[in-house]
PDB file of C-alpha atoms in Angstrom:
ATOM      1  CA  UNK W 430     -59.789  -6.152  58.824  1.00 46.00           C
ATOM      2  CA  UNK W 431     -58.837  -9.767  58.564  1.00 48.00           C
ATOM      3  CA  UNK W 432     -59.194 -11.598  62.291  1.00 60.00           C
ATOM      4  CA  UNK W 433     -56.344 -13.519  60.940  1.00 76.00           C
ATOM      5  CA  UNK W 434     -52.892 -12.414  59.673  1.00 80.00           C
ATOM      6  CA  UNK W 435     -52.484 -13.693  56.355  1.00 83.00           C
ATOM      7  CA  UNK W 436     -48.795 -13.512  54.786  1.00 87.00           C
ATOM      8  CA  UNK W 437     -49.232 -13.121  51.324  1.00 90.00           C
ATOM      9  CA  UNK W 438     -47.409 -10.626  48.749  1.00 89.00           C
ATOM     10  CA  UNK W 439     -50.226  -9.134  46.756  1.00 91.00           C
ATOM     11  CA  UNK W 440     -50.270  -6.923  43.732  1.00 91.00           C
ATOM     12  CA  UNK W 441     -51.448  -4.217  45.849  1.00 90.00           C
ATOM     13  CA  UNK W 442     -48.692  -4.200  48.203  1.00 93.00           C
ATOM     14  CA  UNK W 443     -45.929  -3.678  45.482  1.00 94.00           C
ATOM     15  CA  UNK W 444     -45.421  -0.039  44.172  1.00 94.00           C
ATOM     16  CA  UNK W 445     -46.256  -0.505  40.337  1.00 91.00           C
ATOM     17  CA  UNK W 446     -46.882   3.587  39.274  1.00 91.00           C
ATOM     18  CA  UNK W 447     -44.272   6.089  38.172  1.00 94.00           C
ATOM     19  CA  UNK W 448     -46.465   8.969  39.957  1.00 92.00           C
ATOM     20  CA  UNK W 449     -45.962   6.577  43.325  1.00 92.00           C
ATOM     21  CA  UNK W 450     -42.455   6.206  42.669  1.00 94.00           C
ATOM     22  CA  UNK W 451     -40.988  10.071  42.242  1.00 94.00           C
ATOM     23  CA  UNK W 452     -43.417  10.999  45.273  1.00 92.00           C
ATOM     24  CA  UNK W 453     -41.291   8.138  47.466  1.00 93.00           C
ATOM     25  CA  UNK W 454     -37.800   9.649  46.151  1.00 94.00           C
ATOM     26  CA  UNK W 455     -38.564  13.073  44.985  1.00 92.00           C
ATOM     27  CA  UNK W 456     -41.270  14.514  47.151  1.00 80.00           C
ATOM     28  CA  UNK W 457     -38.410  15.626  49.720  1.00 82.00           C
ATOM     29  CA  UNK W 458     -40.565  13.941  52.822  1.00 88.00           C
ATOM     30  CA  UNK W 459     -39.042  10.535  52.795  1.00 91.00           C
ATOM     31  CA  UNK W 460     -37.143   9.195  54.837  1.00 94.00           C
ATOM     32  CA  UNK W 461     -34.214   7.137  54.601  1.00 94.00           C
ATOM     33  CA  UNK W 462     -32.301   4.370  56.620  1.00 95.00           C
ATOM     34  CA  UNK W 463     -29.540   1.419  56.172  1.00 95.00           C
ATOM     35  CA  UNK W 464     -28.888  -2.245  57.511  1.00 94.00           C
ATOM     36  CA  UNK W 465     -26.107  -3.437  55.115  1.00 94.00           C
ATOM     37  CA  UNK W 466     -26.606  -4.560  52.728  1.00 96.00           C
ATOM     38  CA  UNK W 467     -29.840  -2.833  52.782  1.00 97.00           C
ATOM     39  CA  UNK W 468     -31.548   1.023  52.241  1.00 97.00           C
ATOM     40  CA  UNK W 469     -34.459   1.669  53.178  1.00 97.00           C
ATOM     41  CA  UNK W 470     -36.495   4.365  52.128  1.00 97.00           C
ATOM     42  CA  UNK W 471     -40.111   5.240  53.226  1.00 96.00           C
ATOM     43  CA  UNK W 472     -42.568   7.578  52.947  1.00 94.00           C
ATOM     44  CA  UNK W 473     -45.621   8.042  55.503  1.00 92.00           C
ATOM     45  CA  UNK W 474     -48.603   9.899  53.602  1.00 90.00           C
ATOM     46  CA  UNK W 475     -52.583  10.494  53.794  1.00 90.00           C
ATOM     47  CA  UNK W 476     -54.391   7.721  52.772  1.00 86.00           C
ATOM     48  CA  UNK W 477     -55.684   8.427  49.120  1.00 76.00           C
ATOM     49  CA  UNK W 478     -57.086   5.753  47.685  1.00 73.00           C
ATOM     50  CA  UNK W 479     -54.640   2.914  48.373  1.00 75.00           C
ATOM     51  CA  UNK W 480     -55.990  -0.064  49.679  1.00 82.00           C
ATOM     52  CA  UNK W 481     -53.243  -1.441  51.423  1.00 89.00           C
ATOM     53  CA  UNK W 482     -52.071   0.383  54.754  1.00 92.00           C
ATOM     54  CA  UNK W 483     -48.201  -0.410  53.307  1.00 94.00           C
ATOM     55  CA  UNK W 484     -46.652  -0.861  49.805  1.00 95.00           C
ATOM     56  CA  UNK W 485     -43.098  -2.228  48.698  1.00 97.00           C
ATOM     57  CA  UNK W 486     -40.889  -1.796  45.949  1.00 97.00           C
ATOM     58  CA  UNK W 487     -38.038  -4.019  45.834  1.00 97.00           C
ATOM     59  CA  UNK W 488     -34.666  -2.458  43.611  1.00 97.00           C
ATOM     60  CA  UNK W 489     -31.227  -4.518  43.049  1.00 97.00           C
ATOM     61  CA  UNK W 490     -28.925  -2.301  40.537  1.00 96.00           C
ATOM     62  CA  UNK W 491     -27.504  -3.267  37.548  1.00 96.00           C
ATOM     63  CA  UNK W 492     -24.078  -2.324  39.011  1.00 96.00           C
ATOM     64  CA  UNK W 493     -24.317  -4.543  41.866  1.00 95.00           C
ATOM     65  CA  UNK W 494     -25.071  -7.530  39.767  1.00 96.00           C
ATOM     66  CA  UNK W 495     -24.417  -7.963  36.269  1.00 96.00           C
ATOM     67  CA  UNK W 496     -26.484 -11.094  35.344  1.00 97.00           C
ATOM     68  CA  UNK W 497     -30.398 -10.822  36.137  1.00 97.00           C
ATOM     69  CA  UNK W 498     -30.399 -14.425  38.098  1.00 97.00           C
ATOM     70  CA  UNK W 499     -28.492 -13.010  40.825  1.00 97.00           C
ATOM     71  CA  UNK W 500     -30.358  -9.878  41.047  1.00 97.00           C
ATOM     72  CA  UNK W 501     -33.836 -11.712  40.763  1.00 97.00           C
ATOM     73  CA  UNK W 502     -32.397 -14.187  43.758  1.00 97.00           C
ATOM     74  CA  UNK W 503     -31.530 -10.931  46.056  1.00 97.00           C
ATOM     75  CA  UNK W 504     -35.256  -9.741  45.113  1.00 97.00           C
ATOM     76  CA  UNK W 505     -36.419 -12.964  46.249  1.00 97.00           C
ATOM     77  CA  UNK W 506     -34.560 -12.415  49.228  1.00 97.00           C
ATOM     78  CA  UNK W 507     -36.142  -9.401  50.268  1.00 97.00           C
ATOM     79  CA  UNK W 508     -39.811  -9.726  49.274  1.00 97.00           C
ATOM     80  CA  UNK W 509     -40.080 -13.056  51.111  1.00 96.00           C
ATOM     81  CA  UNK W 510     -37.908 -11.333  54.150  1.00 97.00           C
ATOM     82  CA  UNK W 511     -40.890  -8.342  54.172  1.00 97.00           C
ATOM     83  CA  UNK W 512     -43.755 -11.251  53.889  1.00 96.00           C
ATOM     84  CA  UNK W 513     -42.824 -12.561  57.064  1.00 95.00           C
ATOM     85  CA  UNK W 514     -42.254  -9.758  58.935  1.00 95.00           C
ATOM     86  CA  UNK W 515     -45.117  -7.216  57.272  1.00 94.00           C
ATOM     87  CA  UNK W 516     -47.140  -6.993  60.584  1.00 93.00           C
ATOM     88  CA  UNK W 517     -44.777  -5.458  62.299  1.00 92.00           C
ATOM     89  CA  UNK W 518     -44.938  -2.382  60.335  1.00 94.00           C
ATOM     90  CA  UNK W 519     -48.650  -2.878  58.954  1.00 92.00           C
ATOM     91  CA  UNK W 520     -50.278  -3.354  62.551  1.00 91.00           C
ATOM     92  CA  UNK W 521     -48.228   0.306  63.334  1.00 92.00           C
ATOM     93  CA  UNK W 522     -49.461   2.055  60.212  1.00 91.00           C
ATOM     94  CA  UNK W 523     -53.348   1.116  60.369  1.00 89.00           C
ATOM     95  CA  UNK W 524     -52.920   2.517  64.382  1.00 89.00           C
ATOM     96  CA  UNK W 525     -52.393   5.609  62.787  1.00 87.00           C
ATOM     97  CA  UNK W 526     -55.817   6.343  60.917  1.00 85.00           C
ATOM     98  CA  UNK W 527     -56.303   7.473  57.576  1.00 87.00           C
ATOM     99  CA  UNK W 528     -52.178   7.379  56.668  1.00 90.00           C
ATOM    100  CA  UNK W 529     -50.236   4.523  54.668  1.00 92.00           C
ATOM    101  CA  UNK W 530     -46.793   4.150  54.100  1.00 94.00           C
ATOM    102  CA  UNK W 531     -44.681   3.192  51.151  1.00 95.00           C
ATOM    103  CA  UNK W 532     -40.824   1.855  51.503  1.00 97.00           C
ATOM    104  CA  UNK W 533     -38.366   0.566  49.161  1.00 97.00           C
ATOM    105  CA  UNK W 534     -35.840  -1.732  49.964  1.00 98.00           C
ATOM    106  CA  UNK W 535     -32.599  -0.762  48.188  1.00 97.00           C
ATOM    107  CA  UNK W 536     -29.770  -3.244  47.668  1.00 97.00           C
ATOM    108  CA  UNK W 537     -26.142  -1.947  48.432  1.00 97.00           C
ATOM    109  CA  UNK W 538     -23.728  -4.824  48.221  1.00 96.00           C
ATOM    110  CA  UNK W 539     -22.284  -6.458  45.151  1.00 96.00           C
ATOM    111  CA  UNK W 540     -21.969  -9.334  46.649  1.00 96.00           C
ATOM    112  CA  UNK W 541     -24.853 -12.509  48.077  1.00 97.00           C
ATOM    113  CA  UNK W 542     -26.010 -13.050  51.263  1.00 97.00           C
ATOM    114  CA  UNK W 543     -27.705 -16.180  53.217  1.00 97.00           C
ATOM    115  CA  UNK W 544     -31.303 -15.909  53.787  1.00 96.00           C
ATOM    116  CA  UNK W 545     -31.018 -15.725  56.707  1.00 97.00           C
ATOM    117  CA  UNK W 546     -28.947 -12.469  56.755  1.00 97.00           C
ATOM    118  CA  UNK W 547     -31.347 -10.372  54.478  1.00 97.00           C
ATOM    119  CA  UNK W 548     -34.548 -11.499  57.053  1.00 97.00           C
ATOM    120  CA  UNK W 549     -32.521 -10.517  59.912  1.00 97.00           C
ATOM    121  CA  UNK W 550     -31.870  -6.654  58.122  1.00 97.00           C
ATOM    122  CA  UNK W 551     -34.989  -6.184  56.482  1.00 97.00           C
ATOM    123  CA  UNK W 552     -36.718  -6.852  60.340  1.00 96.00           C
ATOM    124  CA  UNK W 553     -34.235  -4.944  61.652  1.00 96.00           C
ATOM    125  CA  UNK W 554     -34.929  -2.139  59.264  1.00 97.00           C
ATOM    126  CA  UNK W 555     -38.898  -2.934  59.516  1.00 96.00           C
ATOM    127  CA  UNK W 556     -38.697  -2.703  63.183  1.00 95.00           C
ATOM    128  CA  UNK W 557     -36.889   1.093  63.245  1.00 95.00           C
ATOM    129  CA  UNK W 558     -39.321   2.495  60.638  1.00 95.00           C
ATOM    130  CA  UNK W 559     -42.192   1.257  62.725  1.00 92.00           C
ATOM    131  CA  UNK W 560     -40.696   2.907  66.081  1.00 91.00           C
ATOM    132  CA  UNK W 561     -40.345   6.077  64.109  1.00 89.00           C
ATOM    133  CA  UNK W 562     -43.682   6.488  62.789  1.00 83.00           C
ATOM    134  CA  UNK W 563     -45.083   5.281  66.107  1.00 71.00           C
ATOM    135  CA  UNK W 564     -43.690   8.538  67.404  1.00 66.00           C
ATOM    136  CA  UNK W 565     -45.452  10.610  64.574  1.00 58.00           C
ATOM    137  CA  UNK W 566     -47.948  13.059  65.348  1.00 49.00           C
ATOM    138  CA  UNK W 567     -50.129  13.707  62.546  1.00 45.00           C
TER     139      UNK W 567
END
């Protein structure tokens, strides 16, 4: 790969497909795991044709916030959060060879938070789901 990390969001980090999406929540193998206000949930799979070793999806609930500016800021939030701190989990995942991972970060408060709060969680939560699928066998 690249000598040097590069912290960019790309279109083929972000979960786009409905196929992707019910195999992350439905295919029973995920796993899940909170920092308030924060879920994650993640799924480590063979490689099949993904590019990226890890892919994102980023959900904030209509019930948590009514108006879509708040719910885009949160989103914000979180993706910029995960740019930062990707290597911690990516470096992890391509260790592991032929598998890639996809999580989705899950919004549980109805209420804001500082910046600064939602990068401390989402490496928090970043930093757990790369210690458990350090330990994975495959």
């Amino acid at each position: 790969m690249d000598e040097t990390p590069r912290y960019t969001l790309s279109k083929e980090e972000r979960i786009c497909s409905k196929l992707q999406i019910d195999r992350l929540f439905n295919g029973g193998s995920s796993h899940s795991m909170a920092a308030f206000p924060i879920r994650a949930v993640y799924l480590l799979e063979p490689t099949n044709g993904q590019t990226e070793p890890v892919s994102i999806l980023v959900s904030v609930p209509k019930r948590c916030f009514k108006r879509a500016v708040k719910r885009n800021r949160v989103k914000r939030q979180i993706r910029e959060a995960y740019r930062l701190n990707k290597y911690t989990i990516i470096n992890k995942v391509q260790a592991l060879e032929g598998m890639s991972m996809m999580i989705a970060f899950i919004w549980l408060d109805d209420k804001l938070h500082d910046s600064e709060v939602v990068e401390k969680r989402v490496k928090s939560l970043l930093q757990r789901i790369s210690e458990k699928c350090g330990g994975l066998k495959l």
